[in-house]
Amino acid sequence: MKKQKLLIVDDDEDLRTQMKWALAQDYEIVLAEDRPSAMAAMKKAQPAVITLDLGLPPVPAGVEEGFATLDEIMAENSQTKVIIITGRGEKENALRAIGKGAYDFFYKPIQLDELKVVLGRAFYVSQLEHEQRMLQKRLSGDTFEGMLGTCPKIQDIYAIIRKVSGTDAPVLIMGESGTGKELVARAMHRLSVRQAKPFIVINCGAIPENLLESELFGHEKGAFTGAHVQRKGRIEMAEGGTLFLDEIGELPMLLQVKLLRFLQEHTIERVGGREQIDVDARVVAATNRDLKEAMRGGTFREDLYFRLGVILMSLPPLREREGDVILLAKAFLERYAGENRKKIKGFTDQALDSIMQYAWQGNVRELENRVKRAVIMAEGAKILPADLDMEEVAPLPKPKYENMGLKEARECLEKEMLLKSLARNKDNLTKAATDLGVSRPTLYDMMEKFGIPKE
Ligand SMILES: Nc1ncnc2c1ncn2[C@@H]1O[C@H](COP(=O)(O)OP(=O)(O)OP(=O)(O)O)[C@@H](O)[C@H]1O
Ligand SMILES: [Mg+2]
């Protein structure tokens, strides 16, 4: 592994040499003896950690030059971990330095063993902070509220999210499993004025029917056997915020009626209660079922469908997001390789081919899971199809004229058209010549050039 850089700023040459000697095994040491040389070295070497003696020339007995250097270092890169070296009994200076952004301080005379521990920790903290920043950058950088993707279909989705976040209109999100319905619902919540209030999820398909009603609407004490205390339901919990009704297609008919009432009146009644309770919650519902079909089959109420779907959003399946599959795969690889501290450089060409041609029934969730697994399984520097638990497939044909010069491409096309025309005209040369708009002699020349027999 490459050694990390440590800049030692001290005007005492003996001390510098001694420190370099003691630390060169662990770090790449850069030395400086005053403020100008320290700043030059810092700009050039970009060290993560600096040890700084406060007593620097021109006033080695004072501390002001040291502080001035600290200020400049912080102005240049405030992430740098500066360890102040100061005389014993100068605690005030040490604290003042901390106030200015120094990471730690150390008293002279230097105990090298102790200094090594402090340095090790400083480098470690610096590394952690760096990783944290990279992670944050990734999460906010090329993403829209944690969502990745740049294809036109997904850009349309971002645009809708931006528009509808500002309203309280109910939204119905449709899409195959794993297309990011919950992610979209959360994004809308975060971008709304309700963001500081709760985002409450209820999965209508995961809760047994007999419990679902009280889960949604709450119940009064004694409403049914086992209802020992009064309880608020999820709708009430979402007061001021957003209620996310997942798998709305699974909601039983009886509860569809009750939910419809809530959407119309913005009030609920707890199970076993008579009181009308006002609730202000924005409703976002999601389904991977075809609700139109459910309506035809009589298992989903039409009036509820129209109430929920004031705004209808349809998330495209992953296989329809051109170009995004690879972008997402790479982003997941980077994320999970980082989390697992594995040095993986990317995918093999075969893996990329497999990823591009796969049907992705489970959409983004499936892609994420397969990449997560591959990171754990991979033994080499690149992910193989087998690491993804995928079949190797024949590579997609390369765009034909790509990587060809103009002359070669022209000849290639000429030959192709010639062969097609001959086939079409059943090797009748006169017809083929007319077809191609050339004279018979020219046709002969072409056939000769491409080695096509004139039988
Ligand atoms: N555009 C995206 N960018 C990054 N990650 C995504 C994207 N879309 C989905 N994911 C991730 O894929 C996983 C599935 O997303 P989510 O739970 O929102 O899907 P869903 O449509 O609700 O799925 P299901 O129908 O299975 O409940 C999550 O881990 C989510 O973070
Ligand atoms: Mg979901």
Coordinates of N, CA and C and ligand atoms in Angstrom, one line a residue, residues 146-149 158 176-184 246 288 321 328 332 364-365 368, ligand 1:
G146 N -31.4 10.7 -4.0 CA -31.1 9.3 -3.8 C -31.4 8.4 -5.0
M147 N -32.0 8.9 -6.0 CA -32.4 8.1 -7.1 C -31.3 8.3 -8.2
L148 N -30.9 7.2 -8.8 CA -29.9 7.2 -9.9 C -30.6 7.0 -11.2
G149 N -30.1 7.6 -12.2 CA -30.6 7.3 -13.6 C -30.7 8.6 -14.4
Y158 N -38.5 12.4 -12.5 CA -37.9 13.4 -11.6 C -38.8 14.7 -11.7
E176 N -43.7 -2.1 -11.7 CA -43.3 -3.5 -11.3 C -42.6 -3.5 -10.0
S177 N -42.5 -4.7 -9.4 CA -41.7 -4.8 -8.2 C -40.3 -4.4 -8.4
G178 N -39.8 -3.6 -7.4 CA -38.4 -3.2 -7.4 C -38.1 -2.0 -8.3
T179 N -39.1 -1.3 -8.8 CA -38.8 -0.2 -9.7 C -38.5 1.1 -9.0
G180 N -38.7 1.1 -7.6 CA -38.4 2.3 -6.9 C -39.6 3.1 -6.4
K181 N -40.7 2.4 -6.2 CA -41.9 3.1 -5.8 C -41.8 3.8 -4.5
E182 N -41.2 3.1 -3.5 CA -41.1 3.6 -2.2 C -40.1 4.8 -2.2
L183 N -39.0 4.6 -3.0 CA -38.0 5.7 -3.1 C -38.6 7.0 -3.6
V184 N -39.5 6.8 -4.6 CA -40.2 8.0 -5.2 C -41.1 8.6 -4.1
D246 N -48.6 1.2 0.8 CA -47.9 0.3 -0.2 C -48.8 -0.9 -0.5
N288 N -48.1 -2.8 -7.5 CA -47.5 -3.4 -8.7 C -48.5 -4.3 -9.4
R321 N -35.1 1.4 -19.3 CA -34.3 2.6 -19.0 C -33.0 2.5 -19.7
L328 N -26.4 2.2 -13.2 CA -26.8 1.8 -11.8 C -25.9 0.6 -11.3
F332 N -23.9 0.8 -7.9 CA -24.0 -0.1 -6.8 C -22.7 -0.8 -6.5
V364 N -34.7 -2.7 -10.3 CA -33.5 -2.1 -9.6 C -33.2 -2.9 -8.3
R365 N -34.2 -3.4 -7.7 CA -33.9 -4.2 -6.4 C -33.1 -5.4 -6.8
E368 N -29.5 -4.4 -7.7 CA -28.8 -4.1 -6.5 C -28.4 -5.3 -5.7
Ligands
LIG1 N1 -33.4 4.9 -9.4 C1 -32.8 4.3 -8.4 N2 -31.6 4.6 -8.0 C2 -31.0 4.0 -7.0 N3 -31.6 3.0 -6.3 C3 -32.8 2.6 -6.6 C4 -33.5 3.3 -7.7 N4 -34.7 2.7 -7.8 C5 -34.8 1.8 -6.8 N5 -33.7 1.7 -6.1 C6 -33.4 0.8 -5.0 O1 -34.0 -0.4 -5.3 C7 -34.6 -1.0 -4.2 C8 -36.1 -1.2 -4.4 O2 -36.7 0.1 -4.4 P1 -38.1 0.3 -3.8 O3 -38.3 -0.4 -2.5 O4 -38.4 1.8 -3.8 O5 -39.0 -0.4 -4.9 P2 -40.5 -0.8 -5.0 O6 -41.0 -0.4 -6.3 O7 -41.2 -0.2 -3.8 O8 -40.4 -2.3 -4.9 P3 -41.6 -3.4 -4.3 O9 -42.6 -3.4 -5.3 O10 -40.8 -4.7 -4.4 O11 -41.9 -3.0 -3.0 C9 -34.3 -0.1 -3.0 O12 -33.1 -0.6 -2.4 C10 -34.0 1.2 -3.7 O13 -33.1 2.0 -2.9

